């Protein structure tokens, strides 16, 4: 996945299963590994009928998100197939659900700033997009997800599919909600939209998704229900 994953878990005996799942996802969906399933499908070395169930799910989910976001969430935005904007959050969401099913009452999984927490309260800091040692907000979670998409670490890696150029206008987008796969995808889509993404995010509140945004010129916006820590 090109990132580090940290896990706090009340049931250490369940850790090997989580790690095995995350390594499986990385092997299947990595765009950096020539023999990954996603790259073999991209090269047409695999037919659609030969794809794994997980790969079919991801492709279907990306297609639905493309429609829902008006094309701004686009697994082909930079050219080759790259579903990473969905896969990371989805893989952690699946890991969390498996932990709960196996008996975990309290855990916290952080995959490069995409977080799924259960059994809080947990306090989650949202990094300042210019000053790495500072925070913009501190959130409080009991059972939920936090995803942040920004340009302050990896540079302009999110593309605006309408223009075919790197996204501009927003420096950092954070989305909270019940499902990390969707929160991650929504944050990516809003970043691709630029400043119009602020208004688009406001429309997600009815589904339980809140947001916090910093623009390229330093303005900050938060939705009314953002779970800020006291």
Tab-separated table of C-alpha atoms in Angstrom:
chain	number	residue	atom	x	y	z
A	1	UNK	CA	0.000	0.000	0.000
A	2	UNK	CA	3.036	2.249	0.150
A	3	UNK	CA	2.390	3.181	3.764
A	4	UNK	CA	2.829	2.046	7.367
A	5	UNK	CA	0.010	0.475	9.378
A	6	UNK	CA	-0.193	0.659	13.174
A	7	UNK	CA	-2.647	-1.347	15.252
A	8	UNK	CA	-3.755	-1.110	18.875
A	9	UNK	CA	-5.735	-4.197	19.788
A	10	UNK	CA	-7.331	-5.706	22.890
A	11	UNK	CA	-6.859	-9.230	21.526
A	12	UNK	CA	-3.210	-9.740	20.484
A	13	UNK	CA	-4.037	-13.296	19.424
A	14	UNK	CA	-6.041	-11.821	16.534
A	15	UNK	CA	-3.141	-9.772	15.186
A	16	UNK	CA	-1.669	-12.430	12.830
A	17	UNK	CA	-4.972	-12.690	10.976
A	18	UNK	CA	-5.143	-8.919	10.483
A	19	UNK	CA	-1.581	-8.745	9.208
A	20	UNK	CA	-2.150	-11.676	6.859
A	21	UNK	CA	-5.200	-9.931	5.374
A	22	UNK	CA	-3.385	-6.620	4.868
A	23	UNK	CA	-0.438	-8.354	3.183
A	24	UNK	CA	-2.880	-10.245	0.963
A	25	UNK	CA	-4.504	-6.959	-0.077
A	26	UNK	CA	-1.115	-5.396	-0.769
A	27	UNK	CA	-0.052	-8.351	-2.923
A	28	UNK	CA	-3.294	-8.272	-4.891
A	29	UNK	CA	-3.799	-4.536	-5.389
A	30	UNK	CA	-0.322	-3.009	-5.333
A	31	UNK	CA	0.367	-0.899	-8.412
A	32	UNK	CA	4.093	-1.226	-7.643
A	33	UNK	CA	4.267	-5.009	-8.017
A	34	UNK	CA	4.356	-6.338	-11.568
A	35	UNK	CA	2.699	-9.636	-10.613
A	36	UNK	CA	-0.165	-8.127	-8.598
A	37	UNK	CA	-3.667	-8.998	-9.715
A	38	UNK	CA	-4.485	-5.372	-10.484
A	39	UNK	CA	-1.443	-5.030	-12.763
A	40	UNK	CA	-2.069	-8.340	-14.500
A	41	UNK	CA	-5.647	-7.223	-15.179
A	42	UNK	CA	-4.342	-3.856	-16.388
A	43	UNK	CA	-2.032	-5.668	-18.855
A	44	UNK	CA	-4.946	-7.920	-19.900
A	45	UNK	CA	-3.073	-10.954	-18.666
A	46	UNK	CA	-6.219	-11.782	-16.699
A	47	UNK	CA	-9.744	-11.821	-18.074
A	48	UNK	CA	-12.575	-10.372	-16.001
A	49	UNK	CA	-13.948	-13.880	-15.520
A	50	UNK	CA	-10.643	-14.873	-13.882
A	51	UNK	CA	-10.623	-12.103	-11.273
A	52	UNK	CA	-10.926	-12.790	-7.574
A	53	UNK	CA	-14.077	-11.871	-5.696
A	54	UNK	CA	-12.221	-9.068	-3.923
A	55	UNK	CA	-11.032	-7.561	-7.190
A	56	UNK	CA	-14.529	-7.662	-8.647
A	57	UNK	CA	-15.898	-5.985	-5.527
A	58	UNK	CA	-13.325	-3.200	-5.736
A	59	UNK	CA	-13.961	-2.588	-9.439
A	60	UNK	CA	-17.724	-2.480	-8.836
A	61	UNK	CA	-17.306	-0.132	-5.866
A	62	UNK	CA	-15.058	2.199	-7.866
A	63	UNK	CA	-17.623	2.282	-10.677
A	64	UNK	CA	-20.417	3.173	-8.246
A	65	UNK	CA	-18.283	5.881	-6.640
A	66	UNK	CA	-17.456	7.295	-10.081
A	67	UNK	CA	-21.178	7.764	-10.678
A	68	UNK	CA	-21.929	9.056	-7.172
A	69	UNK	CA	-19.159	11.682	-7.288
A	70	UNK	CA	-19.898	12.881	-10.795
A	71	UNK	CA	-16.715	11.319	-12.095
A	72	UNK	CA	-14.358	12.919	-9.549
A	73	UNK	CA	-13.543	9.603	-7.920
A	74	UNK	CA	-11.902	7.923	-10.875
A	75	UNK	CA	-9.672	4.869	-10.614
A	76	UNK	CA	-8.380	5.751	-14.101
A	77	UNK	CA	-7.825	9.480	-13.445
A	78	UNK	CA	-4.057	9.274	-13.949
A	79	UNK	CA	-4.288	6.791	-16.840
A	80	UNK	CA	-3.649	3.197	-15.711
A	81	UNK	CA	-6.073	1.479	-13.349
A	82	UNK	CA	-5.293	2.502	-9.764
A	83	UNK	CA	-8.034	1.746	-7.206
A	84	UNK	CA	-5.822	2.748	-4.246
A	85	UNK	CA	-8.172	5.585	-3.261
A	86	UNK	CA	-10.718	2.935	-2.315
A	87	UNK	CA	-8.615	-0.106	-1.476
A	88	UNK	CA	-6.737	1.229	1.550
A	89	UNK	CA	-9.845	2.320	3.441
A	90	UNK	CA	-11.777	-0.766	2.370
A	91	UNK	CA	-9.045	-3.154	3.527
A	92	UNK	CA	-8.907	-1.562	6.979
A	93	UNK	CA	-12.708	-1.522	7.230
A	94	UNK	CA	-12.772	-5.254	6.415
A	95	UNK	CA	-10.001	-5.900	8.958
A	96	UNK	CA	-11.970	-4.063	11.655
A	97	UNK	CA	-15.176	-5.961	10.904
A	98	UNK	CA	-13.322	-9.263	11.053
A	99	UNK	CA	-11.847	-8.312	14.422
A	100	UNK	CA	-15.283	-7.484	15.817
A	101	UNK	CA	-16.663	-10.763	14.484
A	102	UNK	CA	-13.768	-12.602	16.196
A	103	UNK	CA	-14.520	-10.973	19.570
A	104	UNK	CA	-12.512	-7.754	19.691
A	105	UNK	CA	-14.227	-5.040	21.732
A	106	UNK	CA	-11.618	-2.330	21.348
A	107	UNK	CA	-9.117	-1.639	18.570
A	108	UNK	CA	-7.602	1.175	16.548
A	109	UNK	CA	-6.119	0.663	13.070
A	110	UNK	CA	-4.208	3.490	11.405
A	111	UNK	CA	-3.114	3.002	7.793
A	112	UNK	CA	-1.237	6.112	6.761
A	113	UNK	CA	-3.771	8.428	8.417
A	114	UNK	CA	-6.851	6.409	7.471
A	115	UNK	CA	-8.277	5.221	10.773
A	116	UNK	CA	-10.909	2.737	11.935
A	117	UNK	CA	-11.637	2.780	15.651
A	118	UNK	CA	-13.872	0.592	17.815
A	119	UNK	CA	-14.592	0.722	21.552
A	120	UNK	CA	-13.528	4.284	22.327
A	121	UNK	CA	-13.409	6.960	23.296
A	122	UNK	CA	-10.390	7.589	21.087
A	123	UNK	CA	-8.800	10.966	20.398
A	124	UNK	CA	-7.598	11.496	16.828
A	125	UNK	CA	-5.465	14.439	15.778
A	126	UNK	CA	-5.750	15.909	12.282
A	127	UNK	CA	-2.345	17.099	11.128
A	128	UNK	CA	-1.712	20.715	10.204
A	129	UNK	CA	-1.110	20.674	6.431
A	130	UNK	CA	1.926	22.993	6.591
A	131	UNK	CA	3.393	22.439	10.075
A	132	UNK	CA	3.950	18.750	10.736
A	133	UNK	CA	4.296	19.190	14.489
A	134	UNK	CA	0.911	20.871	14.904
A	135	UNK	CA	-2.738	19.838	14.695
A	136	UNK	CA	-5.696	21.554	13.064
A	137	UNK	CA	-8.330	19.624	14.990
A	138	UNK	CA	-8.660	16.849	17.564
A	139	UNK	CA	-11.553	14.473	16.992
A	140	UNK	CA	-13.315	12.109	19.397
A	141	UNK	CA	-14.368	8.665	18.171
A	142	UNK	CA	-16.152	5.773	19.843
A	143	UNK	CA	-16.908	3.596	16.838
A	144	UNK	CA	-16.151	5.098	13.452
A	145	UNK	CA	-13.713	6.070	10.746
A	146	UNK	CA	-11.477	9.017	9.880
A	147	UNK	CA	-9.874	9.459	6.453
A	148	UNK	CA	-7.660	12.315	5.321
A	149	UNK	CA	-6.577	13.085	1.777
A	150	UNK	CA	-4.042	15.839	1.228
A	151	UNK	CA	-1.064	17.021	-0.763
A	152	UNK	CA	1.289	17.876	2.089
A	153	UNK	CA	3.138	14.526	2.215
A	154	UNK	CA	2.965	12.922	-1.247
A	155	UNK	CA	2.570	16.095	-3.272
A	156	UNK	CA	0.033	16.403	-6.085
A	157	UNK	CA	-0.933	12.724	-6.305
A	158	UNK	CA	-4.707	13.233	-6.721
A	159	UNK	CA	-5.854	14.218	-10.211
A	160	UNK	CA	-8.835	16.214	-11.372
A	161	UNK	CA	-10.290	13.897	-14.052
A	162	UNK	CA	-12.165	16.783	-15.674
A	163	UNK	CA	-8.950	18.661	-16.482
A	164	UNK	CA	-6.447	15.808	-16.551
A	165	UNK	CA	-4.174	17.777	-14.217
A	166	UNK	CA	-3.293	17.544	-10.508
A	167	UNK	CA	-6.088	18.737	-8.212
A	168	UNK	CA	-5.793	22.257	-6.788
A	169	UNK	CA	-7.769	24.391	-4.372
A	170	UNK	CA	-7.743	22.168	-1.295
A	171	UNK	CA	-4.716	21.338	0.813
A	172	UNK	CA	-6.327	18.788	3.118
A	173	UNK	CA	-9.691	17.013	3.355
A	174	UNK	CA	-10.739	14.936	6.378
A	175	UNK	CA	-13.944	12.885	6.424
A	176	UNK	CA	-15.433	11.016	9.389
A	177	UNK	CA	-18.227	8.470	9.249
A	178	UNK	CA	-19.353	4.899	9.802
A	179	UNK	CA	-17.427	3.249	6.940
A	180	UNK	CA	-13.752	3.871	6.232
A	181	UNK	CA	-13.925	2.675	2.621
A	182	UNK	CA	-16.453	5.388	1.791
A	183	UNK	CA	-14.855	8.046	3.999
A	184	UNK	CA	-11.540	7.502	2.210
A	185	UNK	CA	-13.139	7.664	-1.240
A	186	UNK	CA	-15.174	10.761	-0.353
A	187	UNK	CA	-12.063	12.570	0.897
A	188	UNK	CA	-10.224	11.717	-2.324
A	189	UNK	CA	-13.145	12.855	-4.497
A	190	UNK	CA	-13.516	16.160	-2.640
A	191	UNK	CA	-9.793	16.860	-2.978
A	192	UNK	CA	-10.104	16.235	-6.731
A	193	UNK	CA	-13.022	18.677	-6.939
A	194	UNK	CA	-11.106	21.551	-5.368
A	195	UNK	CA	-13.091	24.225	-3.522
A	196	UNK	CA	-16.475	23.020	-4.877
A	197	UNK	CA	-15.761	19.887	-2.850
A	198	UNK	CA	-16.571	21.769	0.362
A	199	UNK	CA	-20.210	22.177	-0.663
A	200	UNK	CA	-20.354	18.620	-2.015
A	201	UNK	CA	-19.147	17.227	1.317
A	202	UNK	CA	-21.914	19.085	3.142
A	203	UNK	CA	-24.424	16.959	1.259
A	204	UNK	CA	-23.026	13.782	2.847
A	205	UNK	CA	-24.108	14.697	6.376
A	206	UNK	CA	-27.462	12.956	5.961
A	207	UNK	CA	-25.569	9.672	5.577
A	208	UNK	CA	-23.478	10.258	8.702
A	209	UNK	CA	-20.331	11.695	7.105
A	210	UNK	CA	-18.791	14.890	8.520
A	211	UNK	CA	-15.827	16.824	7.168
A	212	UNK	CA	-13.003	19.264	7.838
A	213	UNK	CA	-11.196	21.046	5.019
A	214	UNK	CA	-8.192	23.346	4.634
A	215	UNK	CA	-7.870	25.279	1.368
A	216	UNK	CA	-4.664	26.041	-0.499
A	217	UNK	CA	-4.789	29.617	0.817
A	218	UNK	CA	-5.208	28.535	4.456
A	219	UNK	CA	-8.944	28.852	5.093
A	220	UNK	CA	-10.599	26.158	7.210
A	221	UNK	CA	-14.122	24.756	6.983
A	222	UNK	CA	-15.863	22.181	9.177
A	223	UNK	CA	-19.315	20.599	8.977
A	224	UNK	CA	-21.661	21.231	11.881
A	225	UNK	CA	-21.561	17.681	13.205
A	226	UNK	CA	-17.805	17.120	13.128
A	227	UNK	CA	-17.010	15.068	16.285
A	228	UNK	CA	-14.564	17.513	17.870
A	229	UNK	CA	-12.991	16.431	21.165
A	230	UNK	CA	-13.845	18.606	24.175
